[in-house]
Amino acid sequence: MRQEDIDVWRTAQKHAISGGGAASQERHKARGKLPARQRISLLLDPETPFLEVGQLAASGLYDDAVPSAGIVTGIGMIAGRPCMIMANDATVKGGTYYPLTIKKQVRAQKIARENRLACIYLVDSGGAFLPLQDEIFPDEHHFGSIFRSIAEMSSQGIPQIAAVMGSCTAGGAYIPAMCDETVIVRETGTIFLGGPQLVQAATGEVVDPQTLGGADLHTQQSAVADHYAADDIEALQLVREILGRQEANALPAPPTEPRAPLGSATDLVGLIPESPRQKLPVRDILNHLIDADSFSEYRARYGTTLICGTAHIGGYPIGILLNDGILFSESAQKGANFIELCCQRDIPLLFLHNISGFMVGAEYEAGGIARHGAKLVNAVSTARVPKFSVVIGGSYGAGNYAMCGRAFGPRLMAMWPNARTSVMGGEQAAKVLRLVREGQAGTTMDDDEREAFERPIRDDYEAKGTPVHAAARLWVDAVIAPDETRNWLTLGLALARSTPKERTQFGVFRM
Ligand code: COA
């Protein structure tokens, strides 16, 4: 793997976990508040991992001033049960919600809902980032959907618990107000629909934050909160106790004994070529990801550019689709058929993207590649078994769709640092646009003109196809190292196994 790809990712990661500037962090501590990430580690069962979701959100956006989009979200174990934790980082612009903060919390709630994870909201936020209100307030997936999800998940029996550990203003006040049970911290926690500034502007009343919405008011008079905590540590302990009092399923054990893969996880990075132009040794990579000797290949001699087969990862069964070349009609049909089998047998699906797209050209169009490709996209769309996507190489054009890109609802989706994604490769896009321009003008460009025209397009595609660019916009949940992939998938499969099975009803396949 290219060192440059690793360095770019690690630099973005370092910035993402850095929180707000030194001055706001000092102020936060001086108020007796713990940093968001420390709150999470105190909440989790000791020595258990935290699978962070959307860590790189907003990386490079908003002048790079909103690390992790101002909210830390991820899956961890609390009182023996898997939970989704959402913790505002008040050191980043008062923990206010930018468009990507909303998108990140909406995504975290979706993961929680699909996996029936208890939701813990560690609230410390000034609500909407007012200059961008039109991008966060009124639409379907905006702020309102966060509150609606709390109510809907509660109605489905998925616990919704809030700890108010700082400001909780305006729309944000509905998070604790709508949760099943709410803890509030003395002196630092406040909940109000309108903060002191707004109250003064609206009615002329001058009131301090604690009188307006502090812990005493809400636990003695208003009952907007249920539990009173002396400080952050006590609040986190109370949340653990609330969860501990409820009956919950622990993560289900794998149905078969997990076996180490044939190749060691640490060797995996070495298998990724230095140049993205070099072919990935996909069968070798597969052997480093799955339990040893567990792969049973489906139609190994047919449609060979899409490897399909069942295996185990960490002892959990999985159906794998892995690209080894361009998608042809045969490989697409084989993939659709394999998905049907997995749905019939309740086997979750893993898509390992390494795809430049579908084959093009007169012969293939005449052979109906659009119709055969549509079968695969149809099967991917309607399959109701849990789906997971990892982009291990390229993920381009309709190949991304056929391999369960973001729009097709994978329960978790990640990219490796060497991976790339866009509607087509930069070089192809530059050539296509140049040919269109030449066609319009009725002339042909010389070499210099060609380079001057194509280079900015190539550069733009390269910059916008990277894993950090994708993760910053939440097109994927995480950028993960190849050697983390097995653990990441094992947790995803364990979570999926504890959710009710759903019957698949496919749409009309064009035969
Ligand atoms: N929209 C945009 N920016 C906001 C904001 C908001 N709702 N609330 C705070 N900020 C900004 C501040 O301007 C400041 O920016 P700066 O770092 O560039 O100077 C930064 O966030 C931190 O705010 P500050 O007031 O210095 O921090 P604090 O920790 O003392 O207080 C709040 C944080 C959230 C309690 C306080 O800023 C506040 O009450 N904000 C208004 C909340 C509100 O009424 N929201 C309504 C949403 S509908």
Coordinates of C-alpha atoms and ligand atoms in Angstrom, one line a residue:
M1 CA 0.0 0.0 0.0
R2 CA 1.2 3.5 -0.8
Q3 CA 2.6 5.2 2.3
E4 CA 1.0 8.4 1.1
D5 CA -2.5 6.9 1.4
I6 CA -1.8 5.8 4.9
D7 CA -0.4 9.2 5.9
V8 CA -3.3 11.2 4.5
W9 CA -5.7 9.0 6.4
R10 CA -3.8 9.1 9.7
T11 CA -3.4 12.9 9.5
A12 CA -7.2 13.3 9.0
Q13 CA -7.8 10.9 11.9
K14 CA -5.5 12.9 14.2
H15 CA -7.3 16.1 13.4
A16 CA -10.7 14.4 13.8
I17 CA -10.1 13.3 17.4
S18 CA -8.4 16.6 18.4
G19 CA -11.7 18.3 19.3
G20 CA -12.0 22.1 19.5
G21 CA -9.0 24.5 20.0
A22 CA -6.8 24.5 23.1
A23 CA -8.7 27.6 24.6
S24 CA -12.1 26.0 24.3
Q25 CA -10.8 22.7 25.7
E26 CA -9.4 24.6 28.7
R27 CA -12.7 26.4 29.3
H28 CA -14.6 23.1 29.1
K29 CA -12.4 21.5 31.7
A30 CA -12.5 24.6 33.9
R31 CA -16.3 24.2 34.1
G32 CA -15.8 20.7 35.5
K33 CA -16.8 19.0 32.3
L34 CA -15.0 15.9 30.8
P35 CA -14.1 15.8 27.1
A36 CA -16.6 13.9 24.9
R37 CA -14.3 11.0 24.2
Q38 CA -13.4 10.6 27.9
R39 CA -17.1 10.5 28.8
I40 CA -17.5 7.7 26.3
S41 CA -14.6 5.7 27.7
L42 CA -16.0 6.0 31.2
L43 CA -19.4 4.9 30.0
L44 CA -18.2 1.7 28.3
D45 CA -17.7 -1.6 30.1
P46 CA -14.0 -1.7 31.0
E47 CA -11.6 -3.2 28.4
T48 CA -14.3 -3.4 25.7
P49 CA -13.7 -1.8 22.3
F50 CA -15.5 1.2 20.8
L51 CA -16.4 1.0 17.1
E52 CA -16.4 4.6 16.0
V53 CA -18.8 5.6 13.2
G54 CA -18.3 8.7 11.1
Q55 CA -15.0 9.7 12.8
L56 CA -13.8 11.6 9.7
A57 CA -17.2 13.4 9.2
A58 CA -16.6 17.0 8.1
S59 CA -12.9 16.5 7.6
G60 CA -11.7 19.3 5.3
L61 CA -15.1 20.9 5.3
Y62 CA -16.3 24.1 7.0
D63 CA -12.6 25.4 6.9
D64 CA -11.7 22.2 8.7
A65 CA -13.0 23.8 12.0
V66 CA -15.5 21.1 13.0
P67 CA -13.5 17.9 13.8
S68 CA -15.7 14.8 13.8
A69 CA -18.5 17.1 12.8
G70 CA -18.7 18.1 16.5
I71 CA -20.2 14.8 17.7
V72 CA -18.7 11.5 18.5
T73 CA -20.8 8.4 17.6
G74 CA -20.1 4.8 17.8
I75 CA -21.0 1.3 19.1
G76 CA -19.8 0.1 22.5
M77 CA -20.8 -2.3 25.3
I78 CA -22.5 -0.8 28.4
A79 CA -23.7 -3.0 31.2
G80 CA -23.2 -6.0 28.9
R81 CA -25.3 -4.8 26.0
P82 CA -24.3 -3.2 22.7
C83 CA -25.3 0.4 22.5
M84 CA -25.0 3.3 20.1
I85 CA -23.5 6.3 21.9
M86 CA -23.8 9.9 20.5
A87 CA -21.8 12.5 22.4
N88 CA -21.7 16.2 21.4
D89 CA -18.3 17.8 21.6
A90 CA -19.0 21.2 23.1
T91 CA -15.4 22.3 22.5
V92 CA -16.3 22.4 18.8
K93 CA -18.4 25.6 18.3
G94 CA -20.4 25.0 21.4
G95 CA -21.4 21.5 20.2
T96 CA -23.7 23.1 17.7
Y97 CA -25.2 21.1 14.8
Y98 CA -23.8 21.7 11.3
P99 CA -25.4 19.9 8.3
L100 CA -22.9 17.0 8.7
T101 CA -23.5 16.8 12.5
I102 CA -27.2 16.2 11.7
K103 CA -26.3 13.7 8.9
K104 CA -24.0 11.9 11.3
Q105 CA -26.5 11.6 14.1
V106 CA -29.2 10.5 11.7
R107 CA -26.8 7.8 10.4
A108 CA -26.0 6.7 14.0
Q109 CA -29.7 6.4 14.8
K110 CA -30.2 4.4 11.6
I111 CA -27.5 1.9 12.6
A112 CA -29.0 1.7 16.1
R113 CA -32.5 1.0 14.7
E114 CA -31.3 -1.7 12.2
N115 CA -29.3 -3.4 14.9
R116 CA -31.7 -2.7 17.8
L117 CA -29.0 -0.9 19.8
A118 CA -29.9 1.1 22.9
C119 CA -29.2 4.7 22.2
I120 CA -27.3 6.9 24.7
Y121 CA -27.3 10.6 24.0
L122 CA -24.6 12.6 26.0
V123 CA -25.9 16.0 25.3
D124 CA -23.8 19.1 25.4
S125 CA -24.9 21.4 22.6
G126 CA -26.1 24.8 21.6
G127 CA -28.5 23.3 19.1
A128 CA -28.6 24.5 15.5
F129 CA -25.6 26.2 14.0
L130 CA -27.6 29.2 13.2
P131 CA -25.8 30.6 10.1
L132 CA -26.6 27.3 8.3
Q133 CA -30.1 26.8 9.6
D134 CA -31.7 26.3 6.2
E135 CA -29.5 23.3 5.7
I136 CA -30.3 21.6 9.0
F137 CA -33.8 22.6 10.1
P138 CA -36.7 21.9 7.7
D139 CA -36.1 18.9 5.5
E140 CA -36.9 15.2 5.8
H141 CA -33.5 14.1 7.1
H142 CA -32.9 17.3 9.1
F143 CA -33.1 18.0 12.9
G144 CA -36.7 16.9 13.2
S145 CA -35.9 13.4 12.1
I146 CA -33.6 12.9 15.1
F147 CA -36.5 13.5 17.5
R148 CA -38.9 11.4 15.4
S149 CA -36.4 8.5 15.5
I150 CA -36.2 8.7 19.3
A151 CA -39.9 8.3 19.5
E152 CA -40.1 5.6 16.9
M153 CA -37.2 3.6 18.4
S154 CA -38.8 4.0 21.9
S155 CA -42.0 2.6 20.5
Q156 CA -40.1 -0.4 19.2
G157 CA -38.7 -1.1 22.6
I158 CA -35.2 0.2 21.8
P159 CA -34.1 2.1 25.0
Q160 CA -33.4 5.9 24.5
I161 CA -31.4 7.4 27.4
A162 CA -30.0 10.9 27.7
A163 CA -27.5 12.5 30.0
V164 CA -27.5 16.3 29.9
M165 CA -23.9 17.3 30.6
G166 CA -24.0 20.8 29.3
S167 CA -26.2 23.1 27.3
C168 CA -29.3 21.6 25.7
T169 CA -31.0 24.5 23.9
A170 CA -34.0 24.9 21.6
G171 CA -34.4 22.0 19.2
G172 CA -31.7 20.2 21.2
A173 CA -33.9 20.3 24.3
Y174 CA -36.1 17.8 22.6
I175 CA -33.4 15.1 22.8
P176 CA -33.6 14.7 26.6
A177 CA -37.3 15.6 26.6
M178 CA -38.2 12.8 24.2
C179 CA -35.9 10.1 25.7
D180 CA -37.3 7.3 27.9
E181 CA -35.1 8.4 30.8
T182 CA -32.9 11.4 31.4
V183 CA -30.1 12.3 33.7
I184 CA -29.0 15.9 34.3
V185 CA -25.7 17.2 35.8
R186 CA -25.8 19.9 38.5
E187 CA -24.5 23.3 37.5
T188 CA -23.4 22.4 34.0
G189 CA -26.5 20.8 32.6
T190 CA -29.3 23.0 31.3
I191 CA -32.4 22.3 29.2
F192 CA -34.6 25.0 27.7
L193 CA -36.6 25.6 24.6
G194 CA -35.3 29.1 24.4
G195 CA -32.0 30.1 26.0
P196 CA -31.6 33.3 28.2
Q197 CA -30.7 35.4 25.1
L198 CA -33.8 34.3 23.2
V199 CA -36.1 34.8 26.3
Q200 CA -34.8 38.3 26.7
A201 CA -35.2 39.1 23.0
A202 CA -38.7 37.6 22.9
T203 CA -40.2 38.8 26.2
G204 CA -37.7 41.1 27.9
E205 CA -37.4 38.7 30.8
V206 CA -33.8 38.5 32.2
V207 CA -33.1 35.1 33.7
D208 CA -29.9 33.1 34.3
P209 CA -29.4 29.7 32.7
Q210 CA -29.7 27.6 35.9
T211 CA -33.0 29.3 36.9
L212 CA -34.3 28.9 33.4
G213 CA -33.4 25.2 32.9
G214 CA -30.9 23.8 35.4
A215 CA -30.8 20.4 37.2
D216 CA -32.7 21.6 40.3
L217 CA -35.5 23.0 38.3
H218 CA -35.8 20.0 36.0
T219 CA -35.6 17.3 38.7
Q220 CA -37.7 19.2 41.4
Q221 CA -40.3 21.2 39.5
S222 CA -40.6 20.5 35.8
A223 CA -39.8 16.7 35.7
V224 CA -38.2 17.3 32.3
A225 CA -35.3 15.2 33.7
D226 CA -35.5 12.2 36.0
H227 CA -32.2 11.8 37.7
Y228 CA -29.9 14.4 39.3
A229 CA -26.1 13.9 39.1
A230 CA -23.4 15.8 41.0
D231 CA -21.0 15.7 38.1
D232 CA -20.2 14.0 34.8
I233 CA -18.8 10.8 36.5
E234 CA -22.0 10.3 38.5
A235 CA -24.2 11.0 35.4
L236 CA -22.3 8.3 33.4
Q237 CA -22.7 5.9 36.3
L238 CA -26.4 6.6 36.5
V239 CA -26.7 5.8 32.7
R240 CA -24.9 2.5 33.3
E241 CA -27.3 1.7 36.1
I242 CA -30.4 2.6 34.0
L243 CA -29.3 0.2 31.3
G244 CA -28.2 -2.4 33.9
R245 CA -31.8 -2.5 35.3
Q246 CA -33.3 -3.5 31.9
E247 CA -33.3 -7.0 30.5
A248 CA -31.1 -7.2 27.4
N249 CA -29.5 -9.7 25.1
A250 CA -25.8 -9.8 25.1
L251 CA -24.0 -10.3 21.8
P252 CA -24.9 -13.8 20.4
A253 CA -22.0 -16.2 20.3
P254 CA -20.9 -17.4 16.8
P255 CA -22.6 -20.6 15.7
T256 CA -19.3 -22.2 14.8
E257 CA -15.9 -22.1 16.5
P258 CA -14.0 -19.1 15.0
R259 CA -10.8 -20.1 13.2
A260 CA -7.8 -17.8 12.4
P261 CA -7.5 -17.0 8.7
L262 CA -4.9 -18.8 6.6
G263 CA -2.9 -15.6 6.2
S264 CA -2.2 -13.3 9.2
A265 CA -4.1 -10.0 9.4
T266 CA -0.9 -8.1 9.7
D267 CA 0.4 -9.4 6.4
L268 CA -2.7 -8.1 4.6
V269 CA -1.3 -4.5 4.2
G270 CA 1.7 -5.9 2.3
L271 CA -0.6 -7.5 -0.3
I272 CA -1.9 -4.1 -1.4
P273 CA 0.2 -3.0 -4.4
E274 CA 2.1 0.4 -4.3
S275 CA 0.3 1.5 -7.5
P276 CA -3.5 1.7 -7.8
R277 CA -3.0 0.5 -11.4
Q278 CA -1.7 -2.9 -10.2
K279 CA -4.2 -5.7 -9.8
L280 CA -5.2 -6.6 -6.3
P281 CA -4.5 -10.3 -5.4
V282 CA -8.1 -10.7 -4.3
R283 CA -8.0 -14.5 -3.5
D284 CA -5.0 -13.9 -1.3
I285 CA -6.8 -11.0 0.4
L286 CA -9.9 -13.2 0.9
N287 CA -7.8 -15.9 2.6
H288 CA -6.5 -13.2 5.1
L289 CA -10.1 -12.2 6.0
I290 CA -12.1 -15.4 6.4
D291 CA -11.8 -18.2 8.8
A292 CA -9.3 -20.8 7.5
D293 CA -10.7 -23.4 5.1
S294 CA -14.3 -22.0 5.3
F295 CA -14.7 -20.8 1.7
S296 CA -17.1 -22.7 -0.4
E297 CA -17.1 -21.2 -3.9
Y298 CA -20.3 -20.9 -6.0
R299 CA -19.9 -21.6 -9.7
A300 CA -16.2 -21.2 -9.6
R301 CA -15.8 -21.8 -13.3
Y302 CA -18.5 -19.4 -14.5
G303 CA -18.6 -15.6 -14.6
T304 CA -15.2 -15.6 -13.0
T305 CA -14.8 -11.8 -12.7
L306 CA -17.2 -12.0 -9.7
I307 CA -16.1 -14.4 -7.1
C308 CA -19.0 -15.6 -5.0
G309 CA -19.1 -18.1 -2.1
T310 CA -20.0 -18.7 1.5
A311 CA -17.5 -18.6 4.3
H312 CA -17.2 -17.8 8.0
I313 CA -15.7 -14.7 9.6
G314 CA -15.1 -14.9 13.3
G315 CA -17.3 -18.0 13.3
Y316 CA -20.3 -16.2 11.7
P317 CA -21.6 -17.4 8.3
I318 CA -21.4 -15.0 5.5
G319 CA -22.0 -14.9 1.7
I320 CA -19.2 -13.0 -0.1
L321 CA -19.2 -11.3 -3.5
L322 CA -15.7 -10.1 -4.5
N323 CA -14.7 -8.5 -7.8
D324 CA -11.9 -9.9 -9.8
G325 CA -12.3 -7.9 -13.0
I326 CA -15.0 -6.1 -14.9
L327 CA -18.6 -7.2 -14.5
F328 CA -20.0 -9.1 -17.5
S329 CA -23.5 -10.4 -18.1
E330 CA -22.5 -13.8 -16.8
S331 CA -20.9 -12.5 -13.6
A332 CA -23.9 -10.2 -12.9
Q333 CA -26.4 -13.1 -13.3
K334 CA -24.3 -15.3 -11.2
G335 CA -24.1 -12.6 -8.5
A336 CA -27.9 -12.2 -8.6
N337 CA -28.4 -15.9 -8.3
F338 CA -26.0 -16.2 -5.4
I339 CA -27.8 -13.4 -3.5
E340 CA -31.1 -15.3 -4.0
L341 CA -29.5 -18.4 -2.4
C342 CA -28.2 -16.4 0.5
C343 CA -31.6 -14.8 1.1
Q344 CA -33.2 -18.2 1.0
R345 CA -30.8 -19.5 3.6
D346 CA -30.6 -16.4 5.8
I347 CA -26.9 -15.8 5.2
P348 CA -25.7 -12.1 5.6
L349 CA -23.9 -10.7 2.6
L350 CA -20.5 -9.1 2.3
F351 CA -19.5 -7.1 -0.8
L352 CA -15.8 -6.5 -1.3
H353 CA -15.6 -3.8 -3.9
N354 CA -12.8 -3.9 -6.4
I355 CA -14.7 -2.8 -9.5
S356 CA -14.1 -0.4 -12.4
G357 CA -17.6 -1.0 -13.8
F358 CA -19.7 -3.1 -16.2
M359 CA -18.3 -4.1 -19.6
V360 CA -19.2 -1.7 -22.4
G361 CA -19.3 -2.0 -26.2
A362 CA -21.6 -2.9 -29.0
E363 CA -21.3 -6.7 -28.5
Y364 CA -22.2 -6.5 -24.8
E365 CA -25.1 -4.0 -25.3
A366 CA -26.4 -6.4 -27.9
G367 CA -26.0 -9.2 -25.4
G368 CA -28.3 -7.3 -23.0
I369 CA -25.7 -6.4 -20.3
A370 CA -28.0 -3.6 -19.1
R371 CA -30.7 -6.2 -18.4
H372 CA -28.3 -8.7 -16.8
G373 CA -26.7 -6.0 -14.7
A374 CA -30.1 -4.8 -13.6
K375 CA -30.8 -8.3 -12.2
L376 CA -27.8 -7.9 -9.9
V377 CA -28.8 -4.4 -8.8
N378 CA -32.4 -5.6 -8.3
A379 CA -31.2 -8.5 -6.1
V380 CA -28.9 -6.2 -4.1
S381 CA -31.7 -3.7 -3.6
T382 CA -34.3 -6.0 -2.3
A383 CA -32.2 -8.6 -0.3
R384 CA -33.4 -8.4 3.3
V385 CA -30.5 -10.2 4.9
P386 CA -28.0 -7.9 6.6
K387 CA -25.5 -6.5 4.0
F388 CA -22.0 -5.2 4.6
S389 CA -19.7 -3.3 2.1
V390 CA -16.0 -2.8 2.2
V391 CA -14.3 -1.0 -0.6
I392 CA -10.9 -2.7 -0.9
G393 CA -9.9 -1.2 -4.3
G394 CA -11.8 0.9 -6.8
S395 CA -15.6 1.3 -6.7
Y396 CA -16.7 3.0 -9.8
G397 CA -20.0 3.8 -11.6
A398 CA -22.7 1.2 -11.8
G399 CA -20.2 -1.2 -10.3
N400 CA -20.6 0.6 -7.0
Y401 CA -24.4 0.1 -7.2
A402 CA -24.1 -3.5 -8.2
M403 CA -21.8 -4.1 -5.2
C404 CA -24.1 -2.5 -2.6
G405 CA -22.8 1.0 -2.5
R406 CA -24.2 3.4 0.1
A407 CA -27.5 3.9 -1.7
F408 CA -28.3 0.1 -1.3
G409 CA -28.4 0.1 2.5
P410 CA -25.4 -1.8 3.8
R411 CA -25.6 -2.0 7.6
L412 CA -22.0 -0.9 7.8
M413 CA -19.8 0.4 5.0
A414 CA -16.0 1.1 5.1
M415 CA -13.1 1.9 2.8
W416 CA -9.5 0.9 3.0
P417 CA -7.0 3.8 2.8
N418 CA -5.9 2.7 -0.8
A419 CA -9.5 2.6 -2.1
R420 CA -11.1 5.1 -4.5
T421 CA -14.7 5.8 -5.5
S422 CA -16.3 7.9 -8.2
V423 CA -18.7 7.7 -11.1
M424 CA -15.9 6.7 -13.4
G425 CA -12.1 6.9 -13.2
G426 CA -10.6 10.4 -13.7
E427 CA -8.8 9.4 -16.8
Q428 CA -11.9 8.1 -18.5
A429 CA -14.0 11.1 -17.4
A430 CA -11.4 13.5 -18.8
K431 CA -11.3 11.6 -22.1
V432 CA -15.1 11.4 -22.3
L433 CA -15.5 15.2 -21.7
R434 CA -12.7 15.9 -24.2
L435 CA -14.4 13.8 -26.9
V436 CA -17.7 15.6 -26.2
R437 CA -16.0 19.0 -26.5
E438 CA -14.2 18.0 -29.7
G439 CA -17.5 16.7 -31.1
Q440 CA -19.2 20.0 -30.3
A441 CA -16.4 22.1 -31.8
G442 CA -15.9 19.8 -34.8
T443 CA -12.1 19.9 -34.3
T444 CA -9.5 17.7 -32.6
M445 CA -7.2 19.0 -29.8
D446 CA -3.4 18.8 -30.2
D447 CA -1.4 17.1 -27.4
D448 CA -0.9 20.3 -25.4
E449 CA -4.5 21.3 -25.6
R450 CA -5.6 17.8 -24.7
E451 CA -3.4 17.8 -21.6
A452 CA -4.5 21.3 -20.6
F453 CA -8.1 20.2 -20.9
E454 CA -7.8 16.8 -19.3
R455 CA -5.5 17.4 -16.4
P456 CA -7.8 19.5 -14.2
I457 CA -10.5 16.9 -14.6
R458 CA -8.2 14.1 -13.7
D459 CA -7.0 16.1 -10.6
D460 CA -10.5 16.9 -9.5
Y461 CA -11.5 13.2 -9.7
E462 CA -8.4 12.1 -7.9
A463 CA -9.1 14.6 -5.0
K464 CA -12.8 13.7 -4.8
G465 CA -12.4 9.9 -5.0
T466 CA -10.3 9.4 -1.8
P467 CA -11.5 7.6 1.3
V468 CA -11.1 10.7 3.4
H469 CA -13.2 12.7 1.0
A470 CA -15.9 10.0 1.1
A471 CA -15.8 9.6 4.9
A472 CA -15.9 13.4 5.4
R473 CA -19.3 13.3 3.7
L474 CA -20.5 10.1 5.4
W475 CA -20.6 8.2 2.1
V476 CA -19.0 5.5 4.2
D477 CA -19.1 4.9 8.0
A478 CA -15.3 4.5 8.4
V479 CA -11.9 4.3 6.9
I480 CA -10.4 1.1 8.3
A481 CA -7.0 -0.6 7.9
P482 CA -7.0 -3.9 6.1
D483 CA -5.9 -5.6 9.3
E484 CA -8.9 -4.2 11.3
T485 CA -11.4 -5.5 8.8
R486 CA -12.0 -8.9 10.3
N487 CA -12.8 -7.5 13.8
W488 CA -14.9 -4.8 12.3
L489 CA -17.0 -7.3 10.3
T490 CA -17.2 -9.8 13.2
L491 CA -18.8 -7.2 15.4
G492 CA -21.2 -6.2 12.5
L493 CA -22.2 -9.9 12.0
A494 CA -22.7 -10.4 15.7
L495 CA -24.9 -7.4 16.0
A496 CA -26.9 -8.5 12.9
R497 CA -27.4 -12.0 14.3
S498 CA -29.4 -10.6 17.2
T499 CA -31.9 -8.8 15.0
P500 CA -35.1 -10.5 13.7
K501 CA -34.8 -12.3 10.3
E502 CA -36.7 -10.7 7.5
R503 CA -38.2 -12.4 4.4
T504 CA -36.9 -11.2 1.1
Q505 CA -39.5 -10.4 -1.7
F506 CA -37.6 -9.7 -4.9
G507 CA -39.0 -7.5 -7.6
V508 CA -39.4 -8.4 -11.3
F509 CA -36.1 -9.7 -12.7
R510 CA -35.7 -9.0 -16.5
M511 CA -35.0 -12.5 -17.7
Ligands
COA1 N1 -25.0 29.0 16.2 C1 -23.8 29.4 15.7 N2 -22.7 29.5 16.5 C2 -22.9 29.3 17.8 C3 -24.1 29.0 18.4 C4 -25.2 28.8 17.5 N3 -26.4 28.3 18.0 N4 -23.9 28.8 19.7 C5 -22.6 29.1 19.9 N5 -22.0 29.4 18.8 C6 -20.6 29.7 18.6 C7 -20.1 30.9 19.3 O1 -20.3 32.0 18.5 C8 -18.6 30.6 19.5 O2 -17.9 30.8 18.3 P1 -16.4 31.2 18.2 O3 -15.6 30.1 18.8 O4 -16.1 31.4 16.7 O5 -16.3 32.5 19.0 C9 -18.6 29.1 19.8 O6 -19.8 28.6 19.2 C10 -18.6 28.8 21.2 O7 -19.6 29.5 21.9 P2 -19.4 30.2 23.3 O8 -20.7 30.9 23.6 O9 -18.1 31.0 23.3 O10 -19.2 28.9 24.2 P3 -19.9 28.5 25.6 O11 -19.4 27.2 25.9 O12 -19.6 29.6 26.6 O13 -21.4 28.5 25.3 C11 -23.5 27.8 24.3 C12 -22.0 27.6 24.4 C13 -24.0 26.9 23.3 C14 -24.2 27.5 25.7 C15 -23.8 29.3 24.0 O14 -23.0 29.7 22.9 C16 -25.2 29.6 23.6 O15 -26.1 29.7 24.4 N6 -25.5 29.6 22.3 C17 -26.8 29.9 21.7 C18 -27.6 28.7 21.7 C19 -29.0 28.9 21.1 O16 -29.7 29.8 21.4 N7 -29.2 28.1 20.1 C20 -30.5 28.2 19.4 C21 -30.5 27.1 18.4 S1 -32.0 27.0 17.6

